[in-house]
XYZ file of C-alpha atoms in Angstrom:
694
model
C -0.081 -0.125 0.059
C 0.923 3.554 -0.421
C 2.797 5.417 2.434
C 0.288 6.823 4.639
C 0.487 9.040 7.845
C -0.533 7.097 10.964
C -0.863 10.284 12.773
C -4.207 10.952 14.063
C -5.702 13.389 11.650
C -7.462 16.702 12.856
C -11.144 16.297 14.065
C -13.463 17.554 11.524
C -17.360 17.773 11.352
C -18.733 14.176 10.742
C -21.542 15.201 8.123
C -18.830 17.672 6.186
C -16.589 14.831 6.065
C -19.198 12.288 4.554
C -20.592 14.822 1.887
C -16.789 15.483 0.886
C -15.909 11.886 0.614
C -18.599 11.234 -2.137
C -16.637 13.354 -4.600
C -14.091 10.858 -5.047
C -13.671 6.912 -4.311
C -10.397 7.157 -2.663
C -8.701 10.276 -1.215
C -6.011 10.859 1.242
C -7.921 10.188 4.269
C -10.709 7.874 2.841
C -11.595 5.332 0.730
C -15.075 3.772 -0.547
C -15.892 0.117 -0.736
C -18.704 -1.351 -2.530
C -19.790 2.155 -3.975
C -20.688 2.530 -7.563
C -22.339 5.406 -9.878
C -25.396 3.548 -9.368
C -25.761 3.387 -5.329
C -23.771 6.675 -5.346
C -26.487 8.712 -6.810
C -28.947 8.732 -4.197
C -26.607 10.357 -1.719
C -26.869 13.502 -3.319
C -30.440 13.840 -2.872
C -32.521 14.854 0.220
C -33.232 11.447 1.492
C -32.674 10.134 5.100
C -29.288 8.534 5.976
C -28.545 6.200 8.580
C -24.864 5.202 9.262
C -23.411 2.667 11.272
C -20.248 4.189 12.571
C -17.179 2.447 14.448
C -13.478 3.591 14.897
C -12.628 -0.361 15.293
C -13.975 -3.288 13.147
C -12.530 -5.830 15.706
C -15.611 -4.522 17.970
C -18.328 -7.228 18.106
C -20.723 -5.240 15.812
C -23.868 -6.433 14.356
C -25.230 -5.581 11.260
C -28.619 -7.352 11.625
C -30.463 -4.013 12.571
C -29.316 -2.464 9.280
C -30.470 -5.214 7.421
C -33.805 -5.317 9.362
C -34.326 -1.767 8.569
C -33.828 -2.307 4.871
C -36.284 -4.851 4.520
C -38.918 -3.177 6.509
C -39.457 -0.277 4.422
C -40.304 0.050 0.731
C -37.593 0.529 -1.665
C -38.480 4.261 -2.271
C -38.799 4.589 1.449
C -35.860 3.171 2.715
C -33.060 5.335 4.300
C -29.949 5.402 2.425
C -27.492 3.045 4.489
C -23.773 2.781 4.609
C -21.259 1.725 7.330
C -18.096 3.785 8.264
C -15.074 2.343 9.812
C -11.185 3.006 9.939
C -9.208 2.720 6.991
C -6.904 -0.426 7.153
C -3.072 0.333 7.810
C -0.140 -1.661 6.751
C -1.250 -4.557 8.949
C -2.671 -7.510 7.206
C -4.608 -8.556 10.211
C -6.733 -5.345 9.971
C -7.274 -6.136 6.223
C -8.319 -9.579 6.891
C -10.616 -8.690 9.587
C -12.567 -6.701 7.104
C -12.611 -8.896 4.483
C -13.769 -11.433 6.672
C -16.567 -9.205 8.014
C -17.767 -8.246 4.544
C -18.066 -12.074 3.265
C -19.499 -13.319 6.753
C -22.095 -10.662 7.096
C -22.594 -10.162 3.229
C -22.295 -6.500 3.478
C -24.041 -4.809 0.517
C -24.327 -1.259 1.581
C -21.618 0.925 1.026
C -18.242 1.335 3.100
C -16.748 4.151 3.921
C -13.209 3.753 5.445
C -11.710 7.021 6.901
C -8.293 7.936 8.978
C -10.127 11.126 10.646
C -11.194 10.946 14.284
C -14.551 11.873 15.132
C -15.675 12.990 18.788
C -18.839 11.314 18.093
C -17.336 7.704 17.750
C -15.248 7.913 20.893
C -17.553 5.798 23.002
C -17.862 2.818 20.598
C -20.072 2.170 17.714
C -22.926 4.290 17.036
C -26.118 4.733 14.781
C -26.126 8.188 13.198
C -29.575 9.193 11.718
C -29.759 12.409 9.700
C -31.443 14.394 7.023
C -30.013 16.778 4.155
C -26.760 16.673 6.360
C -28.468 18.556 9.192
C -28.737 18.009 12.828
C -27.782 14.286 13.225
C -29.262 11.963 16.054
C -26.766 9.635 17.521
C -27.738 6.367 19.313
C -26.025 3.935 21.065
C -25.302 0.559 19.224
C -27.546 -1.224 21.678
C -30.556 1.069 20.881
C -33.759 -1.057 20.666
C -34.766 -1.865 16.829
C -38.220 -0.447 17.063
C -36.640 3.076 18.646
C -34.598 3.109 15.533
C -37.123 2.173 13.238
C -39.610 4.604 14.379
C -37.323 7.208 14.456
C -36.711 7.011 10.654
C -40.242 6.931 10.366
C -40.941 9.959 12.062
C -38.024 12.059 10.101
C -39.355 11.238 6.846
C -42.639 13.051 7.568
C -40.792 16.209 9.002
C -41.434 19.069 6.509
C -38.655 21.142 7.660
C -35.706 18.787 7.205
C -34.371 19.262 10.694
C -33.528 16.173 12.566
C -34.661 15.871 16.304
C -34.665 13.961 19.408
C -36.941 11.065 19.862
C -36.938 10.665 23.460
C -40.782 9.194 24.054
C -41.687 6.653 20.755
C -44.760 4.421 20.742
C -44.192 0.683 20.102
C -44.967 -0.838 17.093
C -44.936 -4.458 15.877
C -42.298 -6.030 14.074
C -42.926 -6.620 10.393
C -41.431 -8.463 7.723
C -41.261 -6.954 4.397
C -41.163 -9.671 1.487
C -40.488 -7.220 -1.246
C -37.143 -7.344 -3.199
C -34.754 -4.742 -2.528
C -31.768 -4.011 -5.146
C -28.734 -5.090 -3.810
C -25.301 -3.203 -5.050
C -22.408 -5.422 -4.605
C -19.194 -4.116 -6.631
C -16.543 -6.250 -4.697
C -14.168 -7.903 -7.225
C -14.586 -10.982 -5.279
C -18.291 -11.358 -5.881
C -17.006 -12.758 -9.485
C -15.533 -15.870 -7.886
C -17.437 -19.379 -8.883
C -18.586 -19.463 -5.187
C -18.971 -16.432 -2.657
C -19.177 -17.963 0.946
C -19.948 -21.547 0.433
C -21.191 -21.945 4.050
C -23.246 -24.946 4.229
C -23.599 -28.418 2.488
C -25.803 -31.417 2.826
C -26.248 -34.693 1.013
C -28.625 -37.321 -0.775
C -26.551 -40.529 0.008
C -28.720 -42.740 -2.172
C -28.547 -40.192 -5.313
C -25.157 -38.893 -4.754
C -26.115 -35.613 -4.612
C -24.631 -32.658 -2.678
C -26.678 -29.400 -1.798
C -24.205 -26.630 -1.469
C -25.171 -23.291 -0.143
C -23.547 -20.694 -2.025
C -24.732 -18.308 0.473
C -23.578 -14.763 -0.959
C -24.726 -15.567 -4.384
C -28.356 -16.359 -2.974
C -28.451 -19.998 -4.631
C -28.094 -23.486 -3.483
C -26.416 -25.635 -6.194
C -26.706 -29.418 -6.639
C -24.126 -31.472 -8.025
C -22.600 -35.114 -7.576
C -19.722 -36.141 -5.675
C -17.371 -35.428 -8.704
C -18.519 -31.603 -9.242
C -20.828 -32.060 -12.019
C -23.277 -29.532 -11.412
C -26.847 -31.039 -11.747
C -29.389 -28.152 -10.902
C -29.534 -24.800 -9.115
C -32.294 -23.722 -6.896
C -32.748 -19.677 -6.757
C -32.189 -17.017 -9.328
C -31.421 -13.925 -7.466
C -31.946 -12.253 -4.014
C -35.349 -11.957 -2.593
C -38.512 -13.697 -1.454
C -40.443 -15.269 -3.687
C -41.725 -18.790 -4.306
C -41.735 -20.798 -7.529
C -39.638 -22.620 -9.918
C -35.909 -23.240 -9.303
C -35.016 -20.750 -12.037
C -37.425 -18.092 -10.631
C -37.316 -18.644 -6.894
C -35.634 -15.732 -4.983
C -33.316 -16.568 -1.805
C -31.821 -14.672 0.903
C -28.673 -16.097 2.092
C -29.620 -19.826 2.207
C -27.727 -21.743 4.983
C -28.285 -24.978 6.738
C -30.134 -27.612 4.858
C -31.739 -31.089 5.423
C -32.564 -33.648 2.626
C -35.635 -35.629 3.088
C -35.397 -38.754 1.350
C -39.078 -40.152 1.755
C -40.188 -36.550 0.164
C -37.309 -36.124 -1.995
C -37.282 -32.666 -0.650
C -34.664 -30.229 0.468
C -35.460 -28.333 3.675
C -33.258 -25.233 4.058
C -32.652 -22.182 6.203
C -33.358 -18.657 4.377
C -31.590 -16.547 6.839
C -32.097 -12.941 5.664
C -35.589 -13.758 5.007
C -36.161 -15.027 8.495
C -37.787 -18.432 6.876
C -37.556 -22.109 6.444
C -38.332 -22.984 2.648
C -38.780 -26.325 0.944
C -37.694 -27.276 -2.439
C -39.244 -30.078 -4.287
C -36.318 -31.736 -6.360
C -38.890 -33.802 -8.417
C -41.238 -30.941 -9.497
C -38.367 -28.269 -9.275
C -40.561 -25.938 -7.099
C -39.575 -23.894 -3.949
C -42.442 -23.142 -1.303
C -41.918 -21.307 2.095
C -42.517 -23.847 5.005
C -42.486 -20.859 7.403
C -43.774 -18.000 7.915
C -46.796 -19.706 6.439
C -48.233 -16.262 5.520
C -45.473 -15.733 2.940
C -46.587 -18.201 0.670
C -50.213 -17.408 0.798
C -49.656 -13.901 -0.921
C -52.203 -13.440 -3.429
C -50.896 -13.611 -7.195
C -51.623 -10.710 -9.379
C -50.691 -11.094 -13.261
C -49.538 -7.099 -13.446
C -47.540 -6.952 -10.434
C -45.733 -10.076 -11.795
C -45.237 -8.886 -15.030
C -44.083 -5.251 -13.674
C -41.799 -7.196 -11.257
C -40.252 -8.793 -14.227
C -39.792 -5.596 -15.995
C -37.926 -4.030 -12.950
C -40.643 -1.678 -12.394
C -42.198 -1.408 -8.870
C -45.375 0.312 -7.532
C -44.308 3.527 -5.844
C -47.549 4.810 -4.331
C -47.833 4.980 -0.921
C -49.880 2.514 0.987
C -50.357 1.665 4.413
C -47.593 0.272 6.189
C -49.540 -1.738 8.479
C -50.986 -3.506 5.260
C -47.728 -3.907 3.525
C -46.279 -6.282 6.012
C -46.843 -9.420 8.145
C -46.454 -9.532 11.551
C -43.324 -10.964 12.738
C -43.447 -11.053 16.976
C -40.477 -11.778 18.840
C -40.778 -15.545 19.013
C -40.450 -15.594 15.204
C -37.004 -16.783 13.383
C -34.711 -14.042 13.297
C -31.438 -14.666 11.004
C -31.497 -18.335 11.572
C -28.220 -20.257 10.109
C -27.914 -23.975 11.489
C -30.605 -26.594 10.588
C -30.595 -29.797 12.474
C -33.217 -32.849 12.406
C -34.221 -35.249 15.053
C -35.745 -38.639 14.723
C -39.183 -37.598 15.597
C -39.306 -35.038 12.547
C -38.519 -32.094 14.485
C -36.080 -29.424 13.039
C -33.759 -27.551 15.386
C -33.016 -24.027 14.118
C -30.280 -22.052 15.538
C -28.842 -18.631 14.799
C -25.180 -17.779 13.486
C -24.309 -16.799 17.349
C -25.881 -19.880 19.180
C -28.213 -17.581 20.955
C -31.473 -18.458 20.312
C -32.894 -22.039 19.315
C -36.050 -22.563 17.571
C -37.966 -26.165 17.343
C -40.136 -26.545 14.578
C -42.566 -29.477 13.464
C -41.446 -30.599 10.047
C -44.701 -31.523 8.660
C -46.949 -28.430 9.985
C -44.151 -25.678 9.822
C -45.126 -24.305 13.177
C -42.768 -23.044 15.869
C -43.213 -25.269 19.075
C -40.650 -23.444 21.290
C -37.854 -20.934 21.421
C -35.031 -20.992 23.717
C -32.551 -18.501 24.685
C -28.809 -18.823 25.480
C -25.974 -20.907 24.502
C -26.108 -22.740 27.639
C -29.935 -23.768 27.194
C -28.733 -24.786 23.711
C -26.394 -27.259 24.967
C -28.689 -28.786 27.268
C -31.418 -29.521 24.625
C -29.294 -30.736 21.596
C -25.613 -30.378 22.705
C -25.480 -34.247 22.083
C -26.694 -33.776 18.438
C -24.155 -30.996 17.789
C -21.576 -33.146 19.025
C -22.508 -36.089 16.779
C -22.398 -33.784 13.952
C -19.134 -32.081 14.788
C -17.316 -35.710 15.469
C -16.783 -35.831 11.617
C -13.992 -33.543 12.172
C -11.985 -36.410 13.686
C -11.527 -37.763 10.130
C -10.191 -34.468 8.897
C -6.371 -33.465 9.411
C -6.057 -31.125 12.128
C -3.833 -28.708 10.586
C -6.147 -27.769 7.821
C -8.228 -25.526 10.553
C -5.353 -23.440 11.315
C -6.150 -21.259 8.204
C -9.732 -20.707 9.097
C -11.466 -17.817 10.439
C -14.110 -19.652 12.312
C -15.139 -18.267 15.629
C -14.274 -21.602 17.546
C -15.740 -20.268 21.039
C -19.296 -19.755 20.089
C -20.413 -22.560 22.018
C -18.164 -23.479 25.158
C -16.872 -26.864 25.604
C -17.449 -27.531 21.844
C -14.729 -26.158 19.699
C -15.207 -25.257 15.727
C -19.010 -24.980 16.476
C -19.137 -22.873 13.389
C -18.899 -26.200 11.222
C -21.928 -27.522 12.209
C -23.799 -27.400 8.812
C -20.439 -26.714 7.097
C -19.725 -30.406 6.935
C -21.056 -34.072 6.036
C -20.130 -37.383 4.649
C -20.431 -38.860 1.339
C -19.579 -42.399 0.722
C -16.069 -42.579 1.622
C -15.418 -39.092 1.707
C -15.919 -36.025 4.167
C -17.084 -32.774 2.647
C -16.200 -29.785 3.887
C -16.874 -25.934 3.056
C -14.115 -23.934 2.850
C -15.450 -20.438 3.389
C -11.546 -18.797 3.397
C -10.672 -20.524 -0.024
C -14.061 -20.076 -1.383
C -14.071 -23.686 -2.368
C -15.510 -27.247 -1.616
C -13.043 -29.932 -0.093
C -12.971 -33.732 -0.171
C -11.083 -35.599 2.328
C -10.768 -39.157 1.468
C -11.672 -41.135 5.145
C -9.119 -43.709 4.400
C -5.849 -41.949 2.997
C -6.563 -38.585 4.776
C -5.962 -37.024 1.463
C -7.663 -33.853 0.984
C -8.446 -32.510 -2.764
C -10.629 -29.677 -4.131
C -14.206 -30.742 -5.728
C -13.580 -29.505 -9.358
C -17.185 -28.378 -10.602
C -18.120 -28.829 -14.251
C -21.313 -28.264 -16.163
C -21.307 -24.950 -15.473
C -23.767 -23.503 -17.986
C -26.604 -24.336 -15.581
C -25.854 -21.808 -13.466
C -26.293 -19.454 -16.460
C -25.896 -15.565 -16.282
C -25.217 -13.975 -12.872
C -28.202 -12.086 -11.648
C -26.107 -9.121 -11.414
C -25.589 -8.759 -15.081
C -29.059 -9.663 -16.031
C -30.724 -6.121 -15.852
C -34.603 -5.526 -16.075
C -35.204 -4.569 -19.549
C -36.293 -0.958 -18.742
C -32.688 -0.428 -17.885
C -31.839 -0.230 -21.551
C -34.547 1.731 -22.374
C -35.076 4.216 -19.406
C -31.541 5.267 -18.313
C -28.365 6.543 -19.676
C -25.079 4.294 -19.992
C -23.708 6.764 -17.166
C -26.150 5.108 -14.572
C -25.525 1.790 -15.461
C -23.654 -0.145 -12.635
C -21.809 -2.494 -15.212
C -18.640 -1.392 -17.142
C -18.882 -1.311 -20.601
C -15.890 -3.475 -21.775
C -16.225 -2.468 -25.708
C -18.559 0.019 -27.542
C -18.390 0.482 -31.550
C -20.380 2.208 -33.637
C -21.675 1.342 -37.403
C -23.382 2.982 -40.266
C -25.530 0.366 -42.405
C -28.245 0.010 -44.678
C -31.395 -1.539 -43.318
C -31.928 -5.124 -43.424
C -30.301 -8.347 -41.680
C -27.343 -7.652 -39.942
C -25.071 -10.549 -38.792
C -22.808 -9.135 -35.815
C -19.562 -11.357 -35.137
C -17.957 -10.561 -31.861
C -14.749 -11.993 -31.325
C -13.587 -12.180 -27.660
C -9.775 -12.792 -27.378
C -8.928 -13.790 -23.464
C -5.196 -13.116 -22.188
C -2.622 -15.346 -22.436
C -2.292 -16.217 -18.648
C -6.104 -16.590 -18.534
C -8.042 -19.900 -19.749
C -11.512 -21.229 -20.013
C -12.861 -23.650 -17.756
C -15.435 -24.929 -19.982
C -16.392 -23.359 -23.494
C -19.130 -20.510 -23.277
C -22.541 -21.688 -23.527
C -25.671 -20.119 -24.767
C -27.226 -20.135 -21.400
C -24.413 -17.868 -20.317
C -25.420 -15.095 -22.916
C -28.040 -12.396 -22.708
C -28.649 -10.212 -25.871
C -31.241 -7.159 -25.998
C -31.677 -4.850 -28.671
C -33.258 -1.452 -28.452
C -34.230 1.395 -31.249
C -35.152 0.151 -34.726
C -33.504 -3.487 -34.341
C -35.054 -6.762 -33.571
C -32.909 -9.472 -32.386
C -33.620 -12.756 -34.270
C -30.456 -14.840 -33.305
C -32.619 -17.779 -32.428
C -34.634 -17.909 -35.572
C -34.005 -20.025 -38.478
C -33.171 -18.357 -41.755
C -35.594 -18.774 -44.460
C -37.855 -17.155 -47.315
C -38.811 -13.800 -46.262
C -37.059 -13.880 -42.772
C -35.292 -10.517 -43.865
C -38.241 -8.658 -43.779
C -39.182 -9.679 -40.207
C -38.491 -6.253 -38.586
C -41.289 -6.630 -35.883
C -41.737 -9.057 -32.951
C -45.359 -9.336 -33.826
C -44.697 -10.616 -37.428
C -42.398 -13.135 -36.129
C -45.024 -14.231 -33.431
C -47.406 -14.623 -36.155
C -45.196 -16.491 -38.193
C -44.372 -18.914 -35.494
C -47.933 -19.551 -35.236
C -48.352 -20.527 -39.009
C -45.447 -22.831 -38.411
C -47.271 -24.331 -35.261
C -50.495 -24.704 -37.428
C -48.587 -26.458 -40.347
C -45.375 -27.744 -39.097
C -42.931 -28.852 -41.816
C -41.628 -32.239 -41.837
C -38.354 -32.963 -40.693
C -36.063 -35.227 -42.442
C -35.019 -38.504 -40.521
C -31.449 -37.686 -41.840
C -30.791 -34.556 -39.964
C -29.293 -35.323 -36.586
C -28.769 -32.548 -34.301
C -26.306 -32.049 -31.133
C -27.971 -30.392 -28.468
C -24.487 -29.400 -27.309
C -23.389 -27.562 -30.555
C -24.508 -23.698 -31.147
C -23.772 -22.139 -34.263
C -23.953 -18.886 -32.367
C -21.050 -20.102 -30.493
C -17.553 -21.021 -31.478
C -14.293 -21.399 -29.526
C -11.184 -21.192 -31.410
C -7.957 -21.711 -29.400
C -7.603 -18.241 -27.132
C -10.684 -16.774 -29.227
C -14.524 -17.064 -28.644
C -16.941 -16.040 -31.443
C -20.412 -15.032 -30.404
C -22.568 -14.864 -33.529
C -25.766 -12.529 -33.238
C -28.197 -11.452 -35.922
C -30.825 -8.513 -35.947
C -33.420 -7.168 -38.351
C -32.571 -3.327 -38.964
C -34.996 -0.531 -39.783
C -34.191 2.943 -40.660
C -33.084 4.823 -37.623
C -30.683 4.038 -34.976
C -30.281 1.408 -32.523
C -28.222 -0.417 -29.754
C -27.303 -4.204 -29.352
C -26.323 -5.118 -26.018
C -24.558 -8.289 -25.121
C -24.077 -9.630 -21.762
C -22.026 -12.800 -21.253
C -19.899 -14.601 -18.345
C -16.947 -16.737 -19.031
C -15.872 -19.197 -16.400
C -12.051 -19.118 -16.177
C -9.017 -19.674 -14.207
C -5.233 -18.721 -14.449
C -3.446 -20.756 -16.926
C -0.607 -23.229 -15.802
C 2.442 -23.357 -17.613
C 3.605 -26.797 -18.023
C 7.070 -27.684 -16.519
C 6.903 -24.574 -14.592
C 7.910 -24.289 -10.750
C 6.448 -20.795 -10.542
C 4.395 -20.919 -7.304
C 4.188 -17.108 -6.681
C 0.614 -16.915 -4.918
C 1.143 -13.146 -4.237
C 1.503 -12.607 -8.035
C -1.659 -14.919 -8.739
C -3.819 -13.315 -6.110
C -2.830 -9.751 -7.729
C -3.339 -11.031 -11.378
C -7.024 -12.234 -10.242
C -8.018 -9.244 -8.318
C -6.692 -7.120 -11.427
C -8.714 -9.283 -13.722
C -11.994 -8.682 -11.575
C -11.671 -5.135 -10.526
C -13.337 -2.461 -12.039
C -11.426 0.929 -13.201
C -12.988 2.604 -9.973
C -11.455 0.144 -7.688
C -9.078 1.710 -5.746
C -5.616 0.450 -4.122
C -7.070 0.103 -0.796
C -9.597 -2.214 -2.109
C -7.362 -4.283 -4.449
C -5.060 -4.662 -1.502
C -7.637 -5.875 0.734
C -8.810 -8.504 -1.510
C -5.454 -9.733 -2.481
C -4.840 -10.312 1.235
C -8.163 -12.157 1.255
C -7.082 -14.482 -1.469
C -3.793 -15.195 -0.141
C -5.448 -16.901 2.931
C -6.306 -20.138 0.817
C -4.167 -23.038 1.207
C -4.704 -23.932 -2.287
C -3.117 -23.106 -5.489
C -4.895 -19.847 -6.623
C -4.443 -20.942 -10.379
C -7.059 -23.275 -9.462
C -9.721 -20.809 -8.395
C -12.496 -20.475 -10.910
C -13.690 -17.172 -11.466
C -16.299 -15.408 -13.707
C -15.276 -12.871 -16.160
C -18.341 -10.661 -17.075
C -18.279 -9.572 -20.565
C -20.702 -6.282 -21.567
C -20.632 -4.963 -25.238
C -22.746 -2.581 -27.061
C -23.043 -2.201 -30.602
C -24.617 1.175 -31.875
C -26.170 1.018 -35.417
C -27.245 3.930 -37.592
C -29.315 2.837 -40.732
C -30.171 4.814 -43.859
C -33.215 4.761 -45.758
C -33.900 1.715 -47.575
C -32.552 1.615 -51.374
C -35.252 1.998 -53.851
C -35.372 -0.104 -56.984
C -35.390 1.343 -60.222
C -39.173 1.738 -60.575
C -39.018 3.926 -57.476
C -41.501 1.966 -55.679
C -39.939 -1.486 -54.416
C -37.888 -1.483 -51.696
C -34.559 -3.436 -51.769
C -33.529 -5.485 -48.751
C -29.905 -5.483 -48.018
C -27.773 -7.940 -45.891
C -24.923 -6.993 -43.591
C -22.291 -8.168 -41.727
C -20.089 -6.762 -39.181
C -17.096 -7.871 -37.314
C -16.266 -6.883 -33.423
C -13.370 -7.471 -31.847
C -12.696 -7.372 -28.163
C -9.259 -7.640 -26.266
C -10.017 -8.517 -22.885
C -7.695 -7.815 -20.087
């Protein structure tokens, strides 16, 4: 890191410092983490700001209240939330602790790191609530959640923008909001194949693993060789449905019920227990029961899929379901007894809920780690006995909180390990991988995943449609890798994209169509999936294509028995050595248009044959460089480089995603006329776009 003064900087006004820090991502005395142009924009408005500030990240600060506030308010009513803490020094311990906090707590709000000192923070962590950068109200970290919630509510209705003290507040019921909130995560580490793989369970009979990829909000189903069979969950949120559309919020502990062929799992940040029917590929909410009985409205579903939400004010009491003090609150671990009772425990081993597996009702709630040990200590000890089959030195690099349960070491691994056939399966949340330990030879190896195309395009790349129609490029959160302009005649346009990857990077698997997302706007229509045929050039409208498809269904063309197609081949995708070709086809009418292509490449660093180069620091720096945006500052790069170096494995085996964002802008002249001056001449065009990836 750059040389920096470690002398205490002079005290300045806290709110003035926060406002000034928004002008640049990294300055002399500050830097931002997880801040992009998209989530930076509201900071300049007149909204309400809620800040959790501390002068020491080593304090046992809890982010649960901030996450709760986020869920309890509608999207347009939620305060702007961020965290403020000390900027890491040269000490790698400070960097690792901050990185561990981000990954463990899944911090999705911006983080402001500062070397300034502020009198308001001398007594420990504080909540700072203010509006229009005027008159902040400061609360102790132990403030009651309801006091904080109602303080935000009352500040929203003040017309003068002046904050005031809230000494006497009415008590309100705890509410749970099932609405989806945007989560802006800009960390480079998000693009690893796995992001905090925290929990795992197995189906012994069918040789299946259920891996909770917690910070990617999904559960990956694979066999013991790493071949991905399916994936549960599409994006962060709270929504039932099929595996490809269901939304989860940090799935954690799980249990496979063989008789039902169902997976019961903890949906931690939705405070729920959910059930995945593996045969029907459907997710439903077991608890709270009211969440799964929400009425379905077609118009609301359409607006949600387009990224549009109803901004009309509604009665808060009608918008949320009652969530009393006995309900689940950030559950994490899941155990099952012989009598079909589910034991659900929070991440800190402070609360235990017992639930009937059939009815989904909570029977009892117990508080305190000592009580938890009395009730299910034997079950916990039995599950953790698997650790005896793992080399003891493997745990030395883990950042687990070994002392959460007295007399039971490594309790954090309760839902992070299991056995499958002759192997112990362990979640490595430091190396972001899944490990296999042979029980006989004690040889430890990494689970190599394959069939990655099932995972498709990451949710943070698959933007709602209106993003491309209603906003300018400067507001997009993703970086454009390549932008190119063309002037053409109207008609069919074949676009041939050539992606050249760096020499030190290789594809884990060839690019698949499921990992590509195409969109057009303006006077172009994307027809890459349609077969060429007579008159296809003139299909410039979606409606015409729809009618033609109906005609084909009514009178299908006979298929020759001699034609045999391989489903694994796609003429729009070609991999040639170090070059990847993506073919797209559009029909273009006179005017201007834009073709947007998103894709994701699953890559790893290339190993040079007969090379003994084992420079882990070089590999970590290269991975961070590949995954970082241009606005990622040196402090953030150093932070994640130190995080990657914790891994005991070869970083050249670490699989990561390389997002691709390409835009092609087309300007089209009028149709050329035939000699008679009446008929229109259709033209075909072909363009090539070459992109050199960093």
